mmCIF file with all atom_site columns, C-alpha atoms in Angstrom:
data_model
loop_
_atom_site.group_PDB
_atom_site.id
_atom_site.type_symbol
_atom_site.label_atom_id
_atom_site.label_alt_id
_atom_site.label_comp_id
_atom_site.label_asym_id
_atom_site.label_entity_id
_atom_site.label_seq_id
_atom_site.pdbx_PDB_ins_code
_atom_site.Cartn_x
_atom_site.Cartn_y
_atom_site.Cartn_z
_atom_site.occupancy
_atom_site.B_iso_or_equiv
_atom_site.pdbx_formal_charge
_atom_site.auth_seq_id
_atom_site.auth_comp_id
_atom_site.auth_asym_id
_atom_site.auth_atom_id
_atom_site.pdbx_PDB_model_num
ATOM 1   C CA . MET A 1 1   ? -5.438  -14.361 -19.184 1.00 43.00 ? 1   MET A CA 1
ATOM 2   C CA . SER A 1 2   ? -3.087  -12.359 -21.379 1.00 55.00 ? 2   SER A CA 1
ATOM 3   C CA . ASP A 1 3   ? -4.338  -9.084  -19.915 1.00 86.00 ? 3   ASP A CA 1
ATOM 4   C CA . PHE A 1 4   ? -2.743  -9.704  -16.512 1.00 95.00 ? 4   PHE A CA 1
ATOM 5   C CA . TRP A 1 5   ? -0.704  -6.623  -15.592 1.00 96.00 ? 5   TRP A CA 1
ATOM 6   C CA . ILE A 1 6   ? 2.564   -8.459  -14.867 1.00 97.00 ? 6   ILE A CA 1
ATOM 7   C CA . LYS A 1 7   ? 4.232   -10.156 -17.801 1.00 96.00 ? 7   LYS A CA 1
ATOM 8   C CA . ASP A 1 8   ? 6.380   -13.260 -17.935 1.00 97.00 ? 8   ASP A CA 1
ATOM 9   C CA . GLY A 1 9   ? 9.949   -12.596 -16.829 1.00 97.00 ? 9   GLY A CA 1
ATOM 10  C CA . GLU A 1 10  ? 9.180   -9.296  -15.085 1.00 98.00 ? 10  GLU A CA 1
ATOM 11  C CA . THR A 1 11  ? 10.109  -8.097  -11.598 1.00 98.00 ? 11  THR A CA 1
ATOM 12  C CA . MET A 1 12  ? 7.510   -6.522  -9.315  1.00 98.00 ? 12  MET A CA 1
ATOM 13  C CA . LEU A 1 13  ? 8.669   -4.557  -6.293  1.00 98.00 ? 13  LEU A CA 1
ATOM 14  C CA . PHE A 1 14  ? 6.499   -3.714  -3.290  1.00 98.00 ? 14  PHE A CA 1
ATOM 15  C CA . ILE A 1 15  ? 7.438   -0.884  -0.932  1.00 98.00 ? 15  ILE A CA 1
ATOM 16  C CA . GLY A 1 16  ? 5.694   0.498   2.134   1.00 98.00 ? 16  GLY A CA 1
ATOM 17  C CA . ASP A 1 17  ? 5.401   0.316   5.908   1.00 98.00 ? 17  ASP A CA 1
ATOM 18  C CA . SER A 1 18  ? 4.713   -2.553  8.343   1.00 98.00 ? 18  SER A CA 1
ATOM 19  C CA . ILE A 1 19  ? 1.657   -3.704  6.405   1.00 98.00 ? 19  ILE A CA 1
ATOM 20  C CA . THR A 1 20  ? 3.968   -4.450  3.490   1.00 98.00 ? 20  THR A CA 1
ATOM 21  C CA . ASP A 1 21  ? 6.917   -5.562  5.646   1.00 98.00 ? 21  ASP A CA 1
ATOM 22  C CA . CYS A 1 22  ? 5.128   -8.306  7.636   1.00 97.00 ? 22  CYS A CA 1
ATOM 23  C CA . GLY A 1 23  ? 8.306   -9.994  8.842   1.00 97.00 ? 23  GLY A CA 1
ATOM 24  C CA . ARG A 1 24  ? 10.073  -10.041 5.494   1.00 97.00 ? 24  ARG A CA 1
ATOM 25  C CA . ARG A 1 25  ? 13.368  -9.105  7.207   1.00 94.00 ? 25  ARG A CA 1
ATOM 26  C CA . GLY A 1 26  ? 13.075  -11.925 9.747   1.00 93.00 ? 26  GLY A CA 1
ATOM 27  C CA . ALA A 1 27  ? 11.402  -15.296 10.069  1.00 92.00 ? 27  ALA A CA 1
ATOM 28  C CA . GLU A 1 28  ? 9.054   -14.591 7.152   1.00 96.00 ? 28  GLU A CA 1
ATOM 29  C CA . ALA A 1 29  ? 11.805  -13.611 4.681   1.00 95.00 ? 29  ALA A CA 1
ATOM 30  C CA . PRO A 1 30  ? 11.864  -12.695 1.873   1.00 97.00 ? 30  PRO A CA 1
ATOM 31  C CA . LEU A 1 31  ? 8.258   -11.671 1.126   1.00 98.00 ? 31  LEU A CA 1
ATOM 32  C CA . GLY A 1 32  ? 6.750   -11.516 4.619   1.00 97.00 ? 32  GLY A CA 1
ATOM 33  C CA . SER A 1 33  ? 3.522   -13.155 5.745   1.00 98.00 ? 33  SER A CA 1
ATOM 34  C CA . GLY A 1 34  ? 1.099   -10.494 4.487   1.00 98.00 ? 34  GLY A CA 1
ATOM 35  C CA . TYR A 1 35  ? -0.540  -9.357  1.267   1.00 98.00 ? 35  TYR A CA 1
ATOM 36  C CA . VAL A 1 36  ? 2.718   -9.384  -0.731  1.00 98.00 ? 36  VAL A CA 1
ATOM 37  C CA . SER A 1 37  ? 3.205   -13.100 -0.157  1.00 98.00 ? 37  SER A CA 1
ATOM 38  C CA . LEU A 1 38  ? -0.488  -13.857 -0.623  1.00 98.00 ? 38  LEU A CA 1
ATOM 39  C CA . PHE A 1 39  ? -0.591  -11.904 -3.866  1.00 98.00 ? 39  PHE A CA 1
ATOM 40  C CA . SER A 1 40  ? 2.454   -13.725 -5.207  1.00 98.00 ? 40  SER A CA 1
ATOM 41  C CA . GLU A 1 41  ? 0.823   -17.053 -4.384  1.00 97.00 ? 41  GLU A CA 1
ATOM 42  C CA . LEU A 1 42  ? -2.452  -16.051 -6.042  1.00 97.00 ? 42  LEU A CA 1
ATOM 43  C CA . ALA A 1 43  ? -0.572  -14.920 -9.147  1.00 97.00 ? 43  ALA A CA 1
ATOM 44  C CA . THR A 1 44  ? 1.379   -18.197 -9.283  1.00 96.00 ? 44  THR A CA 1
ATOM 45  C CA . ALA A 1 45  ? -1.831  -20.201 -8.913  1.00 96.00 ? 45  ALA A CA 1
ATOM 46  C CA . ARG A 1 46  ? -3.611  -18.304 -11.684 1.00 95.00 ? 46  ARG A CA 1
ATOM 47  C CA . TYR A 1 47  ? -0.681  -17.847 -14.062 1.00 95.00 ? 47  TYR A CA 1
ATOM 48  C CA . PRO A 1 48  ? 1.597   -20.890 -13.709 1.00 94.00 ? 48  PRO A CA 1
ATOM 49  C CA . ASP A 1 49  ? 3.260   -20.117 -17.053 1.00 93.00 ? 49  ASP A CA 1
ATOM 50  C CA . ARG A 1 50  ? 4.618   -16.760 -15.831 1.00 95.00 ? 50  ARG A CA 1
ATOM 51  C CA . GLN A 1 51  ? 7.980   -16.534 -14.136 1.00 97.00 ? 51  GLN A CA 1
ATOM 52  C CA . ILE A 1 52  ? 7.638   -13.393 -12.020 1.00 98.00 ? 52  ILE A CA 1
ATOM 53  C CA . ARG A 1 53  ? 10.215  -12.167 -9.522  1.00 98.00 ? 53  ARG A CA 1
ATOM 54  C CA . TYR A 1 54  ? 8.846   -10.424 -6.423  1.00 98.00 ? 54  TYR A CA 1
ATOM 55  C CA . ILE A 1 55  ? 10.790  -8.061  -4.154  1.00 98.00 ? 55  ILE A CA 1
ATOM 56  C CA . ASN A 1 56  ? 9.445   -6.783  -0.816  1.00 98.00 ? 56  ASN A CA 1
ATOM 57  C CA . LYS A 1 57  ? 10.991  -3.552  0.503   1.00 98.00 ? 57  LYS A CA 1
ATOM 58  C CA . GLY A 1 58  ? 8.472   -2.734  3.241   1.00 98.00 ? 58  GLY A CA 1
ATOM 59  C CA . ILE A 1 59  ? 9.831   -1.434  6.556   1.00 98.00 ? 59  ILE A CA 1
ATOM 60  C CA . GLY A 1 60  ? 7.649   -1.180  9.655   1.00 97.00 ? 60  GLY A CA 1
ATOM 61  C CA . GLY A 1 61  ? 7.038   2.348   10.925  1.00 97.00 ? 61  GLY A CA 1
ATOM 62  C CA . ASN A 1 62  ? 7.929   4.030   7.643   1.00 98.00 ? 62  ASN A CA 1
ATOM 63  C CA . LYS A 1 63  ? 6.357   7.245   6.409   1.00 98.00 ? 63  LYS A CA 1
ATOM 64  C CA . ILE A 1 64  ? 6.626   8.770   2.943   1.00 98.00 ? 64  ILE A CA 1
ATOM 65  C CA . THR A 1 65  ? 9.604   10.770  4.212   1.00 98.00 ? 65  THR A CA 1
ATOM 66  C CA . ASP A 1 66  ? 11.379  7.507   5.038   1.00 98.00 ? 66  ASP A CA 1
ATOM 67  C CA . LEU A 1 67  ? 10.580  6.067   1.632   1.00 98.00 ? 67  LEU A CA 1
ATOM 68  C CA . SER A 1 68  ? 11.950  9.130   -0.116  1.00 98.00 ? 68  SER A CA 1
ATOM 69  C CA . GLU A 1 69  ? 15.226  8.797   1.809   1.00 98.00 ? 69  GLU A CA 1
ATOM 70  C CA . ARG A 1 70  ? 15.752  5.191   0.707   1.00 98.00 ? 70  ARG A CA 1
ATOM 71  C CA . TRP A 1 71  ? 14.087  5.373   -2.707  1.00 98.00 ? 71  TRP A CA 1
ATOM 72  C CA . ARG A 1 72  ? 17.266  5.232   -4.761  1.00 98.00 ? 72  ARG A CA 1
ATOM 73  C CA . ASP A 1 73  ? 18.672  2.231   -2.876  1.00 98.00 ? 73  ASP A CA 1
ATOM 74  C CA . ASP A 1 74  ? 15.474  0.269   -2.385  1.00 98.00 ? 74  ASP A CA 1
ATOM 75  C CA . VAL A 1 75  ? 13.565  1.029   -5.599  1.00 98.00 ? 75  VAL A CA 1
ATOM 76  C CA . LEU A 1 76  ? 15.609  2.593   -8.390  1.00 98.00 ? 76  LEU A CA 1
ATOM 77  C CA . PHE A 1 77  ? 18.589  0.293   -7.842  1.00 98.00 ? 77  PHE A CA 1
ATOM 78  C CA . HIS A 1 78  ? 16.484  -2.809  -8.548  1.00 98.00 ? 78  HIS A CA 1
ATOM 79  C CA . LYS A 1 79  ? 14.984  -1.417  -11.775 1.00 98.00 ? 79  LYS A CA 1
ATOM 80  C CA . PRO A 1 80  ? 11.616  -3.160  -11.307 1.00 98.00 ? 80  PRO A CA 1
ATOM 81  C CA . ASN A 1 81  ? 9.272   -3.579  -14.245 1.00 98.00 ? 81  ASN A CA 1
ATOM 82  C CA . ARG A 1 82  ? 6.262   -2.964  -11.964 1.00 98.00 ? 82  ARG A CA 1
ATOM 83  C CA . LEU A 1 83  ? 6.013   -1.072  -8.694  1.00 98.00 ? 83  LEU A CA 1
ATOM 84  C CA . SER A 1 84  ? 3.460   -1.178  -5.856  1.00 98.00 ? 84  SER A CA 1
ATOM 85  C CA . ILE A 1 85  ? 3.402   1.483   -3.114  1.00 98.00 ? 85  ILE A CA 1
ATOM 86  C CA . LYS A 1 86  ? 1.434   1.267   0.151   1.00 98.00 ? 86  LYS A CA 1
ATOM 87  C CA . ILE A 1 87  ? 2.064   4.176   2.548   1.00 98.00 ? 87  ILE A CA 1
ATOM 88  C CA . GLY A 1 88  ? 0.220   6.794   4.592   1.00 98.00 ? 88  GLY A CA 1
ATOM 89  C CA . ILE A 1 89  ? -1.130  5.613   7.939   1.00 98.00 ? 89  ILE A CA 1
ATOM 90  C CA . ASN A 1 90  ? 2.085   6.321   9.874   1.00 98.00 ? 90  ASN A CA 1
ATOM 91  C CA . ASP A 1 91  ? 2.219   9.738   8.236   1.00 98.00 ? 91  ASP A CA 1
ATOM 92  C CA . LEU A 1 92  ? -1.283  10.482  9.492   1.00 98.00 ? 92  LEU A CA 1
ATOM 93  C CA . HIS A 1 93  ? -0.586  9.260   13.025  1.00 97.00 ? 93  HIS A CA 1
ATOM 94  C CA . SER A 1 94  ? 2.638   11.262  13.248  1.00 97.00 ? 94  SER A CA 1
ATOM 95  C CA . HIS A 1 95  ? 0.805   14.442  12.235  1.00 97.00 ? 95  HIS A CA 1
ATOM 96  C CA . LEU A 1 96  ? -2.173  13.818  14.513  1.00 96.00 ? 96  LEU A CA 1
ATOM 97  C CA . ARG A 1 97  ? 0.073   13.310  17.532  1.00 93.00 ? 97  ARG A CA 1
ATOM 98  C CA . GLY A 1 98  ? 2.256   16.309  16.758  1.00 92.00 ? 98  GLY A CA 1
ATOM 99  C CA . ALA A 1 99  ? 5.372   14.142  16.758  1.00 79.00 ? 99  ALA A CA 1
ATOM 100 C CA . ASP A 1 100 ? 8.784   15.365  15.635  1.00 86.00 ? 100 ASP A CA 1
ATOM 101 C CA . GLY A 1 101 ? 9.064   14.511  11.983  1.00 88.00 ? 101 GLY A CA 1
ATOM 102 C CA . GLY A 1 102 ? 5.300   14.430  11.640  1.00 95.00 ? 102 GLY A CA 1
ATOM 103 C CA . VAL A 1 103 ? 3.997   14.290  8.080   1.00 98.00 ? 103 VAL A CA 1
ATOM 104 C CA . SER A 1 104 ? 1.128   16.675  7.392   1.00 98.00 ? 104 SER A CA 1
ATOM 105 C CA . PRO A 1 105 ? -1.242  16.070  4.473   1.00 98.00 ? 105 PRO A CA 1
ATOM 106 C CA . GLU A 1 106 ? 0.624   18.779  2.561   1.00 98.00 ? 106 GLU A CA 1
ATOM 107 C CA . LEU A 1 107 ? 4.048   17.246  3.177   1.00 98.00 ? 107 LEU A CA 1
ATOM 108 C CA . PHE A 1 108 ? 2.667   13.808  2.338   1.00 98.00 ? 108 PHE A CA 1
ATOM 109 C CA . ALA A 1 109 ? 1.488   15.095  -1.040  1.00 98.00 ? 109 ALA A CA 1
ATOM 110 C CA . GLU A 1 110 ? 4.777   16.859  -1.737  1.00 98.00 ? 110 GLU A CA 1
ATOM 111 C CA . ARG A 1 111 ? 7.050   13.917  -0.923  1.00 98.00 ? 111 ARG A CA 1
ATOM 112 C CA . TYR A 1 112 ? 4.820   11.333  -2.590  1.00 98.00 ? 112 TYR A CA 1
ATOM 113 C CA . ASP A 1 113 ? 4.732   13.409  -5.762  1.00 98.00 ? 113 ASP A CA 1
ATOM 114 C CA . GLY A 1 114 ? 8.510   13.709  -5.548  1.00 98.00 ? 114 GLY A CA 1
ATOM 115 C CA . VAL A 1 115 ? 9.217   9.977   -5.488  1.00 98.00 ? 115 VAL A CA 1
ATOM 116 C CA . LEU A 1 116 ? 6.733   9.312   -8.281  1.00 98.00 ? 116 LEU A CA 1
ATOM 117 C CA . ALA A 1 117 ? 8.259   12.042  -10.456 1.00 98.00 ? 117 ALA A CA 1
ATOM 118 C CA . LEU A 1 118 ? 11.715  10.558  -9.871  1.00 98.00 ? 118 LEU A CA 1
ATOM 119 C CA . THR A 1 119 ? 10.429  7.082   -10.674 1.00 98.00 ? 119 THR A CA 1
ATOM 120 C CA . LYS A 1 120 ? 8.827   8.278   -13.901 1.00 98.00 ? 120 LYS A CA 1
ATOM 121 C CA . GLN A 1 121 ? 12.030  10.037  -14.899 1.00 98.00 ? 121 GLN A CA 1
ATOM 122 C CA . GLU A 1 122 ? 14.436  7.184   -14.126 1.00 98.00 ? 122 GLU A CA 1
ATOM 123 C CA . LEU A 1 123 ? 12.363  4.024   -14.579 1.00 98.00 ? 123 LEU A CA 1
ATOM 124 C CA . GLY A 1 124 ? 9.115   4.837   -16.326 1.00 97.00 ? 124 GLY A CA 1
ATOM 125 C CA . CYS A 1 125 ? 7.616   1.632   -14.971 1.00 98.00 ? 125 CYS A CA 1
ATOM 126 C CA . PRO A 1 126 ? 3.870   1.123   -14.465 1.00 98.00 ? 126 PRO A CA 1
ATOM 127 C CA . LEU A 1 127 ? 2.636   1.796   -10.915 1.00 98.00 ? 127 LEU A CA 1
ATOM 128 C CA . VAL A 1 128 ? -0.084  0.591   -8.593  1.00 98.00 ? 128 VAL A CA 1
ATOM 129 C CA . LEU A 1 129 ? -0.858  2.648   -5.488  1.00 98.00 ? 129 LEU A CA 1
ATOM 130 C CA . ILE A 1 130 ? -2.611  1.183   -2.458  1.00 98.00 ? 130 ILE A CA 1
ATOM 131 C CA . SER A 1 131 ? -4.425  3.821   -0.443  1.00 98.00 ? 131 SER A CA 1
ATOM 132 C CA . PRO A 1 132 ? -4.022  3.957   3.347   1.00 98.00 ? 132 PRO A CA 1
ATOM 133 C CA . PHE A 1 133 ? -6.850  2.399   5.345   1.00 98.00 ? 133 PHE A CA 1
ATOM 134 C CA . TYR A 1 134 ? -8.111  2.229   8.923   1.00 98.00 ? 134 TYR A CA 1
ATOM 135 C CA . ILE A 1 135 ? -10.305 -0.684  9.954   1.00 98.00 ? 135 ILE A CA 1
ATOM 136 C CA . SER A 1 136 ? -12.771 1.079   12.247  1.00 98.00 ? 136 SER A CA 1
ATOM 137 C CA . ARG A 1 137 ? -16.208 2.683   12.027  1.00 96.00 ? 137 ARG A CA 1
ATOM 138 C CA . ASP A 1 138 ? -15.901 4.934   15.093  1.00 97.00 ? 138 ASP A CA 1
ATOM 139 C CA . ASN A 1 139 ? -17.495 8.261   14.126  1.00 93.00 ? 139 ASN A CA 1
ATOM 140 C CA . SER A 1 140 ? -17.935 9.543   17.698  1.00 94.00 ? 140 SER A CA 1
ATOM 141 C CA . ARG A 1 141 ? -15.453 12.451  17.296  1.00 89.00 ? 141 ARG A CA 1
ATOM 142 C CA . GLN A 1 142 ? -14.427 11.711  20.882  1.00 93.00 ? 142 GLN A CA 1
ATOM 143 C CA . THR A 1 143 ? -11.633 9.172   20.361  1.00 96.00 ? 143 THR A CA 1
ATOM 144 C CA . LEU A 1 144 ? -8.307  8.868   18.582  1.00 96.00 ? 144 LEU A CA 1
ATOM 145 C CA . ARG A 1 145 ? -9.874  6.347   16.242  1.00 97.00 ? 145 ARG A CA 1
ATOM 146 C CA . SER A 1 146 ? -12.569 8.794   15.180  1.00 97.00 ? 146 SER A CA 1
ATOM 147 C CA . GLN A 1 147 ? -9.947  11.516  14.686  1.00 97.00 ? 147 GLN A CA 1
ATOM 148 C CA . VAL A 1 148 ? -7.958  9.205   12.431  1.00 98.00 ? 148 VAL A CA 1
ATOM 149 C CA . LEU A 1 149 ? -11.030 8.440   10.343  1.00 98.00 ? 149 LEU A CA 1
ATOM 150 C CA . GLU A 1 150 ? -11.833 12.142  10.076  1.00 97.00 ? 150 GLU A CA 1
ATOM 151 C CA . LEU A 1 151 ? -8.351  13.020  8.814   1.00 98.00 ? 151 LEU A CA 1
ATOM 152 C CA . LEU A 1 152 ? -7.736  9.960   6.633   1.00 98.00 ? 152 LEU A CA 1
ATOM 153 C CA . PRO A 1 153 ? -9.619  11.227  3.546   1.00 98.00 ? 153 PRO A CA 1
ATOM 154 C CA . ARG A 1 154 ? -7.032  13.966  3.062   1.00 98.00 ? 154 ARG A CA 1
ATOM 155 C CA . TYR A 1 155 ? -4.266  11.378  2.686   1.00 98.00 ? 155 TYR A CA 1
ATOM 156 C CA . ILE A 1 156 ? -6.432  9.160   0.500   1.00 98.00 ? 156 ILE A CA 1
ATOM 157 C CA . GLU A 1 157 ? -7.234  12.126  -1.765  1.00 98.00 ? 157 GLU A CA 1
ATOM 158 C CA . THR A 1 158 ? -3.511  12.590  -2.390  1.00 98.00 ? 158 THR A CA 1
ATOM 159 C CA . VAL A 1 159 ? -3.100  8.961   -3.434  1.00 98.00 ? 159 VAL A CA 1
ATOM 160 C CA . GLU A 1 160 ? -6.093  9.217   -5.751  1.00 98.00 ? 160 GLU A CA 1
ATOM 161 C CA . ALA A 1 161 ? -4.853  12.474  -7.303  1.00 98.00 ? 161 ALA A CA 1
ATOM 162 C CA . LEU A 1 162 ? -1.365  11.078  -7.833  1.00 98.00 ? 162 LEU A CA 1
ATOM 163 C CA . SER A 1 163 ? -2.708  7.875   -9.373  1.00 98.00 ? 163 SER A CA 1
ATOM 164 C CA . GLU A 1 164 ? -4.481  10.029  -11.936 1.00 98.00 ? 164 GLU A CA 1
ATOM 165 C CA . LYS A 1 165 ? -1.465  12.304  -12.494 1.00 98.00 ? 165 LYS A CA 1
ATOM 166 C CA . TYR A 1 166 ? 0.920   9.405   -13.106 1.00 98.00 ? 166 TYR A CA 1
ATOM 167 C CA . GLY A 1 167 ? -1.490  7.004   -14.788 1.00 98.00 ? 167 GLY A CA 1
ATOM 168 C CA . ALA A 1 168 ? -1.202  4.525   -11.924 1.00 98.00 ? 168 ALA A CA 1
ATOM 169 C CA . ARG A 1 169 ? -3.699  1.859   -11.010 1.00 98.00 ? 169 ARG A CA 1
ATOM 170 C CA . ILE A 1 170 ? -5.152  2.222   -7.529  1.00 98.00 ? 170 ILE A CA 1
ATOM 171 C CA . VAL A 1 171 ? -6.427  -0.120  -4.832  1.00 98.00 ? 171 VAL A CA 1
ATOM 172 C CA . ARG A 1 172 ? -8.964  1.772   -2.722  1.00 98.00 ? 172 ARG A CA 1
ATOM 173 C CA . SER A 1 173 ? -8.370  -0.365  0.334   1.00 98.00 ? 173 SER A CA 1
ATOM 174 C CA . HIS A 1 174 ? -10.142 1.892   2.833   1.00 98.00 ? 174 HIS A CA 1
ATOM 175 C CA . GLU A 1 175 ? -13.366 1.794   0.815   1.00 98.00 ? 175 GLU A CA 1
ATOM 176 C CA . ILE A 1 176 ? -13.063 -1.976  0.532   1.00 98.00 ? 176 ILE A CA 1
ATOM 177 C CA . PHE A 1 177 ? -12.613 -2.503  4.277   1.00 98.00 ? 177 PHE A CA 1
ATOM 178 C CA . GLN A 1 178 ? -15.423 -0.070  5.112   1.00 98.00 ? 178 GLN A CA 1
ATOM 179 C CA . ARG A 1 179 ? -17.744 -2.128  2.938   1.00 98.00 ? 179 ARG A CA 1
ATOM 180 C CA . HIS A 1 180 ? -16.683 -5.319  4.728   1.00 98.00 ? 180 HIS A CA 1
ATOM 181 C CA . LEU A 1 181 ? -17.383 -3.664  8.084   1.00 98.00 ? 181 LEU A CA 1
ATOM 182 C CA . GLN A 1 182 ? -21.014 -3.285  7.092   1.00 97.00 ? 182 GLN A CA 1
ATOM 183 C CA . PHE A 1 183 ? -21.314 -7.056  7.427   1.00 98.00 ? 183 PHE A CA 1
ATOM 184 C CA . ARG A 1 184 ? -18.633 -8.207  9.877   1.00 97.00 ? 184 ARG A CA 1
ATOM 185 C CA . ASP A 1 185 ? -16.899 -7.203  13.066  1.00 97.00 ? 185 ASP A CA 1
ATOM 186 C CA . ALA A 1 186 ? -13.561 -5.445  12.576  1.00 97.00 ? 186 ALA A CA 1
ATOM 187 C CA . GLU A 1 187 ? -11.769 -8.230  14.467  1.00 97.00 ? 187 GLU A CA 1
ATOM 188 C CA . VAL A 1 188 ? -12.501 -10.563 11.570  1.00 98.00 ? 188 VAL A CA 1
ATOM 189 C CA . PHE A 1 189 ? -9.859  -8.569  9.682   1.00 98.00 ? 189 PHE A CA 1
ATOM 190 C CA . CYS A 1 190 ? -7.554  -7.115  12.330  1.00 97.00 ? 190 CYS A CA 1
ATOM 191 C CA . PRO A 1 191 ? -6.680  -7.151  16.044  1.00 96.00 ? 191 PRO A CA 1
ATOM 192 C CA . GLU A 1 192 ? -6.590  -3.326  15.914  1.00 97.00 ? 192 GLU A CA 1
ATOM 193 C CA . PRO A 1 193 ? -7.380  -0.862  13.106  1.00 98.00 ? 193 PRO A CA 1
ATOM 194 C CA . VAL A 1 194 ? -3.908  -0.567  11.519  1.00 98.00 ? 194 VAL A CA 1
ATOM 195 C CA . HIS A 1 195 ? -2.469  -4.070  11.164  1.00 98.00 ? 195 HIS A CA 1
ATOM 196 C CA . PRO A 1 196 ? -4.586  -6.681  9.374   1.00 98.00 ? 196 PRO A CA 1
ATOM 197 C CA . ASN A 1 197 ? -4.593  -10.351 10.289  1.00 98.00 ? 197 ASN A CA 1
ATOM 198 C CA . ARG A 1 198 ? -4.377  -13.008 7.568   1.00 98.00 ? 198 ARG A CA 1
ATOM 199 C CA . ALA A 1 199 ? -7.994  -12.453 6.513   1.00 98.00 ? 199 ALA A CA 1
ATOM 200 C CA . GLY A 1 200 ? -7.361  -8.711  6.223   1.00 98.00 ? 200 GLY A CA 1
ATOM 201 C CA . HIS A 1 201 ? -4.222  -9.256  4.182   1.00 98.00 ? 201 HIS A CA 1
ATOM 202 C CA . LEU A 1 202 ? -6.155  -11.611 1.917   1.00 98.00 ? 202 LEU A CA 1
ATOM 203 C CA . VAL A 1 203 ? -8.686  -8.830  1.303   1.00 98.00 ? 203 VAL A CA 1
ATOM 204 C CA . ILE A 1 204 ? -5.830  -6.573  0.139   1.00 98.00 ? 204 ILE A CA 1
ATOM 205 C CA . ALA A 1 205 ? -4.220  -9.276  -1.998  1.00 98.00 ? 205 ALA A CA 1
ATOM 206 C CA . ALA A 1 206 ? -7.532  -10.126 -3.664  1.00 98.00 ? 206 ALA A CA 1
ATOM 207 C CA . ALA A 1 207 ? -8.249  -6.445  -4.345  1.00 98.00 ? 207 ALA A CA 1
ATOM 208 C CA . LEU A 1 208 ? -4.780  -5.991  -5.805  1.00 98.00 ? 208 LEU A CA 1
ATOM 209 C CA . MET A 1 209 ? -5.293  -9.018  -8.042  1.00 97.00 ? 209 MET A CA 1
ATOM 210 C CA . GLU A 1 210 ? -8.616  -7.622  -9.255  1.00 97.00 ? 210 GLU A CA 1
ATOM 211 C CA . VAL A 1 211 ? -7.138  -4.188  -10.021 1.00 97.00 ? 211 VAL A CA 1
ATOM 212 C CA . LEU A 1 212 ? -4.264  -5.777  -11.921 1.00 97.00 ? 212 LEU A CA 1
ATOM 213 C CA . GLY A 1 213 ? -6.554  -7.749  -14.161 1.00 90.00 ? 213 GLY A CA 1
ATOM 214 C CA . GLY A 1 214 ? -6.304  -11.121 -12.495 1.00 65.00 ? 214 GLY A CA 1
#
């Protein structure tokens, strides 16, 4: 069990959008009700001897541009020993809909690279990146869902490239959910393709635990 990624006495910080947030600023404070909380509980169950501090800095609706604006306050300030980042689906939706402040695949790559470079420079802490996912198998090319699935690989490719560039571990959550959808209806994991239910969050937490050596 000594090869578990997080050591005794360390702090792990999670940052991202609503999938990370999950009520952590309200009734479900401080870790939320999603994969962050589930992961912390799994880690406690498996490694009772390790005193690990967890910080959740997810904010619903965030894009990589939002993260970069609050990076110094919400990440660098806390000086975490380990850092998990889950971002991308709001970026994709904003670009697809042509919204003001939309984040194209190119801008996503630029800003994501920027925050990781800053983190390497100022903290040098190990990273784990969770790729964006979309829990649907609609390949009709006639719906918004199918358009999202068609564009999503460009955002995932950025996360994969950056994980290699910065030596980060990666949770390929979209691949994992697509495999599950070969056997079960999407509603087993989510009420709609973006926001998982408890079962969906458990899939993420379990995948994160596996990637981190648990």
